């Protein structure tokens, strides 16, 4: 039963996300936290870990959640679920459409979804950030150390962009956040 | 043959789909010569517009081009395997790992960093999207809905 749930939910995740990586986070969060599979803390931890590991985020999450719920078989089922929609859609496209004209239709649909994806990502990011700094466990708690770490990370992000003129790699952000965390929360 | 090529690609890309595409270009177009660059670009365009991770889509497409369904299966497996195995390994040890206070502290920082990263991706997208009033309004409404976990429905509404 759990296998079916895993497969189906990750199939939905694989099906409803366009645009890669972070676009999936809102839906993943809703599914995974909603089903009681992970709490938001663990999910955030995992996002951090994913930045340091190879592979697509969706696959990483599927493997991880699948394993946590139903062992190795669970991870296999979840991972298969998340890649199935891609496989089916792409195979169909390759089978039937070999003309470039089909792209414009798909492109148009994508352009319509983009603002939604953007909004979802922003909303998710902000609510998660608030939850780890000032809204811990539902109540208003001013964790000043968390706020300081957050402010530092943001400052570093901006500073890096100013100085080096390119975006900081996610991997680097994670390393710095981890280091800051180690310092701030061990004292 | 396909499997090992994509396994390599799956293994060596850190940090997101587009790095994988660059790697694909080097390995598949330049080294193996299985497809040419324009074909790869076309496949990437399709991969971005279809559901699922870009890398998975692209791997499936290229695999199909080479050896039909069997090819797409092997390429897909190849690109998925590395992350699958690594994450599985991590999952096995993660809980134990977390019992060390220094690790737990580090992860508290990681959670903050991750949420900030998500915000920065979202804000980055804000700048890229068109600026018409309609779209801004759409975004505002969606943000409000998303906060109340209606994300599934707003995607449908598009």
Short mmCIF file of C-alpha atoms in Angstrom, two decimals:
data_model
loop_
_atom_site.label_atom_id
_atom_site.label_comp_id
_atom_site.label_asym_id
_atom_site.label_seq_id
_atom_site.Cartn_x
_atom_site.Cartn_y
_atom_site.Cartn_z
CA UNK A 1 0.00 0.00 0.00
CA UNK A 2 2.76 2.38 0.90
CA UNK A 3 4.45 1.46 -2.36
CA UNK A 4 1.41 2.49 -4.29
CA UNK A 5 1.19 5.75 -2.38
CA UNK A 6 4.85 6.46 -2.93
CA UNK A 7 4.67 5.70 -6.62
CA UNK A 8 1.51 7.69 -7.18
CA UNK A 9 2.56 10.75 -5.24
CA UNK A 10 5.95 10.92 -6.84
CA UNK A 11 4.36 10.30 -10.21
CA UNK A 12 2.27 13.39 -9.58
CA UNK A 13 5.34 15.33 -8.58
CA UNK A 14 7.13 14.20 -11.72
CA UNK A 15 4.12 15.12 -13.81
CA UNK A 16 3.31 18.55 -12.47
CA UNK A 17 6.66 20.17 -12.36
CA UNK A 18 8.12 22.11 -15.18
CA UNK A 19 11.32 23.97 -15.21
CA UNK A 20 13.54 21.90 -13.03
CA UNK A 21 14.94 21.70 -9.55
CA UNK A 22 13.55 24.43 -7.39
CA UNK A 23 10.25 24.64 -9.20
CA UNK A 24 9.48 21.27 -7.72
CA UNK A 25 10.00 22.31 -4.14
CA UNK A 26 6.55 23.76 -3.48
CA UNK A 27 4.79 20.66 -4.70
CA UNK A 28 7.27 18.36 -3.03
CA UNK A 29 6.83 20.21 0.22
CA UNK A 30 3.07 20.00 0.01
CA UNK A 31 3.08 16.30 -0.82
CA UNK A 32 5.77 15.14 1.52
CA UNK A 33 4.81 17.20 4.53
CA UNK A 34 1.13 16.70 3.82
CA UNK A 35 1.48 12.92 3.79
CA UNK A 36 3.46 13.11 6.99
CA UNK A 37 6.48 11.61 5.33
CA UNK A 38 8.94 14.31 6.25
CA UNK A 39 8.73 17.35 8.42
CA UNK A 40 9.82 20.67 7.03
CA UNK A 41 13.02 20.61 9.00
CA UNK A 42 14.14 17.37 7.43
CA UNK A 43 13.09 18.58 4.02
CA UNK A 44 15.22 21.68 4.35
CA UNK A 45 18.12 19.60 5.59
CA UNK A 46 17.73 17.47 2.56
CA UNK A 47 17.65 20.38 0.17
CA UNK A 48 20.98 21.36 1.60
CA UNK A 49 22.38 17.86 1.19
CA UNK A 50 21.11 17.71 -2.38
CA UNK A 51 23.22 20.66 -3.33
CA UNK A 52 26.29 18.66 -2.52
CA UNK A 53 25.24 15.49 -4.25
CA UNK A 54 25.01 14.79 -7.96
CA UNK A 55 21.77 14.28 -9.77
CA UNK A 56 18.43 15.90 -10.21
CA UNK A 57 16.75 17.14 -7.07
CA UNK A 58 13.52 15.30 -7.80
CA UNK A 59 15.30 12.01 -7.99
CA UNK A 60 17.22 12.67 -4.81
CA UNK A 61 14.08 13.47 -2.90
CA UNK A 62 12.23 10.47 -4.26
CA UNK A 63 15.04 8.15 -3.25
CA UNK A 64 15.34 9.67 0.19
CA UNK A 65 11.66 9.81 1.05
CA UNK A 66 11.04 6.40 -0.47
CA UNK A 67 13.75 4.91 1.69
CA UNK A 68 12.53 6.63 4.83
CA UNK A 69 9.06 5.25 4.34
CA UNK A 70 9.64 1.79 2.96
CA UNK A 71 13.30 0.92 2.74
CA UNK A 72 15.16 0.16 -0.44
CA UNK A 73 12.09 -1.04 -2.28
CA UNK A 74 10.36 2.16 -1.30
CA UNK A 75 13.17 4.24 -2.72
CA UNK A 76 13.05 2.28 -5.96
CA UNK A 77 9.30 2.67 -6.28
CA UNK A 78 9.36 6.37 -5.53
CA UNK A 79 12.21 7.03 -7.96
CA UNK A 80 10.48 5.09 -10.71
CA UNK A 81 7.35 7.07 -10.00
CA UNK A 82 9.05 10.40 -10.36
CA UNK A 83 10.71 9.57 -13.68
CA UNK A 84 7.76 7.80 -15.28
CA UNK A 85 5.94 10.93 -16.50
CA UNK A 86 9.14 12.24 -18.09
CA UNK A 87 9.76 8.93 -19.76
CA UNK A 88 6.24 8.61 -21.10
CA UNK A 89 5.98 12.19 -22.31
CA UNK A 90 9.40 12.30 -23.93
CA UNK A 91 8.98 8.92 -25.59
CA UNK A 92 5.64 10.00 -26.98
CA UNK A 93 7.09 13.22 -28.28
CA UNK A 94 10.02 11.47 -29.91
CA UNK A 95 7.68 8.90 -31.38
CA UNK A 96 5.09 11.18 -32.86
CA UNK A 97 6.40 14.67 -33.21
CA UNK A 98 9.47 15.20 -35.18
CA UNK A 99 8.66 18.63 -36.42
CA UNK A 100 9.79 21.86 -34.89
CA UNK A 101 6.37 23.43 -35.17
CA UNK A 102 5.14 21.55 -32.15
CA UNK A 103 7.51 23.45 -29.94
CA UNK A 104 5.67 26.74 -30.11
CA UNK A 105 2.55 25.27 -28.59
CA UNK A 106 4.42 23.75 -25.70
CA UNK A 107 6.45 26.91 -25.30
CA UNK A 108 3.30 28.98 -25.03
CA UNK A 109 1.93 26.77 -22.29
CA UNK A 110 5.18 26.98 -20.44
CA UNK A 111 5.27 30.77 -20.60
CA UNK A 112 1.86 30.84 -18.99
CA UNK A 113 2.94 28.65 -16.13
CA UNK A 114 6.12 30.56 -15.42
CA UNK A 115 4.62 33.35 -13.26
CA UNK A 116 2.87 30.72 -11.18
CA UNK A 117 6.04 28.78 -10.66
CA UNK A 118 7.82 31.98 -9.71
CA UNK A 119 5.15 32.89 -7.20
CA UNK A 120 5.16 29.44 -5.68
CA UNK A 121 8.91 29.41 -5.29
CA UNK A 122 8.93 32.86 -3.69
CA UNK A 123 6.13 31.95 -1.32
CA UNK A 124 7.80 28.72 -0.35
CA UNK A 125 11.15 30.35 0.17
CA UNK A 126 9.81 33.11 2.34
CA UNK A 127 7.60 30.88 4.47
CA UNK A 128 10.41 28.40 5.02
CA UNK A 129 12.84 31.15 5.90
CA UNK A 130 10.42 32.58 8.40
CA UNK A 131 9.91 29.15 9.86
CA UNK A 132 13.56 28.62 10.54
CA UNK A 133 14.22 32.04 11.98
CA UNK A 134 11.27 33.65 13.67
CA UNK A 135 8.32 31.36 13.42
CA UNK A 136 9.75 28.17 14.84
CA UNK A 137 7.16 25.55 15.69
CA UNK A 138 4.26 27.78 14.91
CA UNK A 139 4.81 30.44 17.54
CA UNK A 140 6.61 33.73 17.28
CA UNK A 141 10.04 33.04 18.65
CA UNK A 142 12.84 35.40 17.91
CA UNK A 143 15.82 33.14 17.48
CA UNK A 144 18.41 35.86 17.23
CA UNK A 145 21.20 33.49 16.30
CA UNK A 146 19.19 32.17 13.37
CA UNK A 147 18.39 35.69 12.27
CA UNK A 148 22.04 36.66 12.41
CA UNK A 149 23.04 33.63 10.39
CA UNK A 150 20.32 34.41 7.86
CA UNK A 151 21.39 38.03 7.60
CA UNK A 152 25.00 36.96 7.14
CA UNK A 153 24.17 34.52 4.41
CA UNK A 154 22.13 37.13 2.57
CA UNK A 155 24.94 39.63 2.94
CA UNK A 156 27.43 37.12 1.60
CA UNK A 157 25.17 36.36 -1.35
CA UNK A 158 24.95 40.00 -2.27
CA UNK A 159 28.59 40.68 -1.60
CA UNK A 160 29.69 37.82 -3.78
CA UNK A 161 27.56 39.02 -6.63
CA UNK A 162 28.92 42.53 -6.29
CA UNK A 163 32.53 41.51 -6.06
CA UNK A 164 32.72 38.61 -8.45
CA UNK A 165 29.87 39.64 -10.68
CA UNK A 166 28.32 36.22 -10.87
CA UNK A 167 25.95 34.21 -8.77
CA UNK A 168 27.33 32.17 -5.98
CA UNK A 169 27.05 28.46 -6.59
CA UNK A 170 24.46 26.71 -4.45
CA UNK A 171 27.11 24.33 -3.22
CA UNK A 172 29.13 27.22 -1.84
CA UNK A 173 26.10 28.73 -0.18
CA UNK A 174 25.45 25.46 1.60
CA UNK A 175 29.02 25.12 2.81
CA UNK A 176 29.00 28.63 4.20
CA UNK A 177 25.60 28.16 5.80
CA UNK A 178 26.74 24.95 7.42
CA UNK A 179 29.89 26.59 8.73
CA UNK A 180 27.96 29.56 10.07
CA UNK A 181 25.49 27.18 11.65
CA UNK A 182 28.23 25.24 13.33
CA UNK A 183 29.62 28.41 14.81
CA UNK A 184 26.38 30.09 15.73
CA UNK A 185 24.59 27.15 17.26
CA UNK A 186 27.39 25.50 19.12
CA UNK A 187 28.11 28.41 21.31
CA UNK B 1 27.30 1.79 -23.93
CA UNK B 2 24.52 4.30 -23.51
CA UNK B 3 24.17 3.36 -19.90
CA UNK B 4 27.79 4.02 -19.06
CA UNK B 5 27.84 7.36 -20.85
CA UNK B 6 24.83 8.61 -18.99
CA UNK B 7 26.01 7.09 -15.78
CA UNK B 8 29.08 9.23 -16.08
CA UNK B 9 26.97 12.29 -16.74
CA UNK B 10 24.69 11.49 -13.85
CA UNK B 11 27.65 11.07 -11.58
CA UNK B 12 29.59 14.16 -12.40
CA UNK B 13 27.02 16.87 -12.31
CA UNK B 14 26.62 18.84 -9.19
CA UNK B 15 24.40 21.78 -8.78
CA UNK B 16 21.61 21.39 -11.19
CA UNK B 17 20.26 20.46 -14.51
CA UNK B 18 22.03 22.95 -16.68
CA UNK B 19 25.45 21.83 -15.59
CA UNK B 20 24.38 18.41 -16.73
CA UNK B 21 23.50 19.74 -20.13
CA UNK B 22 26.91 21.31 -20.53
CA UNK B 23 28.43 17.99 -19.61
CA UNK B 24 26.18 16.24 -22.08
CA UNK B 25 27.38 18.52 -24.79
CA UNK B 26 30.98 17.68 -24.07
CA UNK B 27 30.51 13.98 -23.73
CA UNK B 28 27.86 13.21 -26.26
CA UNK B 29 28.34 15.74 -28.97
CA UNK B 30 32.05 16.27 -28.90
CA UNK B 31 33.43 13.03 -27.62
CA UNK B 32 31.03 10.42 -28.85
CA UNK B 33 29.53 12.28 -31.77
CA UNK B 34 26.16 10.61 -31.33
CA UNK B 35 24.23 13.74 -32.12
CA UNK B 36 25.23 17.18 -33.29
CA UNK B 37 24.98 20.39 -31.35
CA UNK B 38 21.81 21.75 -32.94
CA UNK B 39 20.05 18.49 -32.27
CA UNK B 40 21.12 18.66 -28.66
CA UNK B 41 19.80 22.20 -28.36
CA UNK B 42 16.47 21.13 -29.77
CA UNK B 43 16.29 18.25 -27.34
CA UNK B 44 17.18 20.54 -24.46
CA UNK B 45 14.43 22.94 -25.47
CA UNK B 46 11.90 20.14 -25.44
CA UNK B 47 13.29 18.83 -22.16
CA UNK B 48 12.77 22.17 -20.48
CA UNK B 49 9.17 22.39 -21.56
CA UNK B 50 8.10 18.92 -20.60
CA UNK B 51 7.42 17.76 -17.07
CA UNK B 52 10.22 16.35 -15.02
CA UNK B 53 13.86 17.18 -14.50
CA UNK B 54 15.69 18.49 -17.55
CA UNK B 55 18.45 15.94 -17.26
CA UNK B 56 16.05 13.01 -17.13
CA UNK B 57 14.11 14.27 -20.11
CA UNK B 58 17.19 14.95 -22.17
CA UNK B 59 18.71 11.58 -21.35
CA UNK B 60 15.51 9.81 -22.35
CA UNK B 61 15.31 11.75 -25.59
CA UNK B 62 18.90 11.16 -26.60
CA UNK B 63 18.63 7.51 -25.63
CA UNK B 64 15.60 7.17 -27.83
CA UNK B 65 17.36 8.80 -30.73
CA UNK B 66 20.13 6.29 -30.51
CA UNK B 67 18.31 3.04 -29.83
CA UNK B 68 14.58 3.65 -29.60
CA UNK B 69 12.77 2.58 -26.45
CA UNK B 70 15.52 0.29 -25.26
CA UNK B 71 17.98 3.12 -25.64
CA UNK B 72 15.85 5.55 -23.72
CA UNK B 73 15.45 3.07 -20.89
CA UNK B 74 19.16 2.50 -20.61
CA UNK B 75 20.01 6.16 -20.78
CA UNK B 76 17.39 6.94 -18.16
CA UNK B 77 18.67 4.26 -15.83
CA UNK B 78 22.18 5.48 -16.38
CA UNK B 79 21.46 9.03 -15.45
CA UNK B 80 19.38 8.09 -12.41
CA UNK B 81 21.64 5.46 -10.92
CA UNK B 82 24.40 7.60 -9.42
CA UNK B 83 22.13 9.89 -7.44
CA UNK B 84 19.99 6.95 -6.42
CA UNK B 85 22.90 5.05 -4.99
CA UNK B 86 24.50 8.01 -3.30
CA UNK B 87 21.32 9.20 -1.68
CA UNK B 88 20.51 5.70 -0.53
CA UNK B 89 23.91 5.50 1.10
CA UNK B 90 23.40 8.85 2.77
CA UNK B 91 19.93 7.87 3.97
CA UNK B 92 21.35 4.86 5.69
CA UNK B 93 23.68 6.95 7.79
CA UNK B 94 21.94 10.26 8.07
CA UNK B 95 20.10 9.72 11.33
CA UNK B 96 23.16 8.51 13.09
CA UNK B 97 25.08 11.41 11.68
CA UNK B 98 22.58 13.86 13.08
CA UNK B 99 23.16 12.80 16.66
CA UNK B 100 26.44 14.66 16.72
CA UNK B 101 25.71 18.15 18.07
CA UNK B 102 28.16 19.84 15.72
CA UNK B 103 26.45 18.21 12.77
CA UNK B 104 23.05 19.20 14.06
CA UNK B 105 24.25 22.77 14.46
CA UNK B 106 25.68 22.78 10.96
CA UNK B 107 22.38 21.58 9.58
CA UNK B 108 20.52 24.32 11.38
CA UNK B 109 22.65 26.67 9.34
CA UNK B 110 22.02 24.61 6.23
CA UNK B 111 18.26 24.96 6.69
CA UNK B 112 18.60 28.70 6.82
CA UNK B 113 20.86 28.71 3.79
CA UNK B 114 18.53 26.44 1.85
CA UNK B 115 15.48 28.60 2.48
CA UNK B 116 17.43 31.68 1.47
CA UNK B 117 18.55 29.90 -1.67
CA UNK B 118 14.95 29.12 -2.54
CA UNK B 119 14.05 32.77 -2.04
CA UNK B 120 16.90 33.88 -4.26
CA UNK B 121 15.79 31.54 -7.02
CA UNK B 122 12.28 32.90 -6.73
CA UNK B 123 13.44 36.50 -6.78
CA UNK B 124 15.68 35.75 -9.72
CA UNK B 125 12.67 34.46 -11.59
CA UNK B 126 10.73 37.59 -10.70
CA UNK B 127 13.24 39.60 -12.62
CA UNK B 128 13.18 37.36 -15.63
CA UNK B 129 9.43 37.23 -16.04
CA UNK B 130 7.66 39.87 -18.08
CA UNK B 131 6.61 42.91 -16.15
CA UNK B 132 3.10 43.49 -17.32
CA UNK B 133 0.62 44.40 -14.64
CA UNK B 134 -1.39 41.30 -15.32
CA UNK B 135 1.51 39.07 -14.54
CA UNK B 136 2.40 40.92 -11.38
CA UNK B 137 -1.16 40.63 -10.17
CA UNK B 138 -1.17 36.96 -11.03
CA UNK B 139 1.95 36.48 -9.00
CA UNK B 140 0.55 38.28 -6.00
CA UNK B 141 -2.62 36.24 -6.02
CA UNK B 142 -0.69 33.04 -6.47
CA UNK B 143 1.63 33.89 -3.62
CA UNK B 144 -1.34 34.33 -1.36
CA UNK B 145 -2.85 31.06 -2.45
CA UNK B 146 0.41 29.20 -2.36
CA UNK B 147 0.90 30.19 1.21
CA UNK B 148 -2.26 28.37 2.05
CA UNK B 149 -1.08 25.27 0.24
CA UNK B 150 -3.26 25.49 -2.78
CA UNK B 151 -0.26 25.15 -5.02
CA UNK B 152 -1.66 22.14 -6.77
CA UNK B 153 -4.74 24.01 -7.83
CA UNK B 154 -2.98 27.08 -9.06
CA UNK B 155 -0.81 25.00 -11.34
CA UNK B 156 -3.94 23.40 -12.70
CA UNK B 157 -5.53 26.75 -13.24
CA UNK B 158 -2.92 27.61 -15.80
#
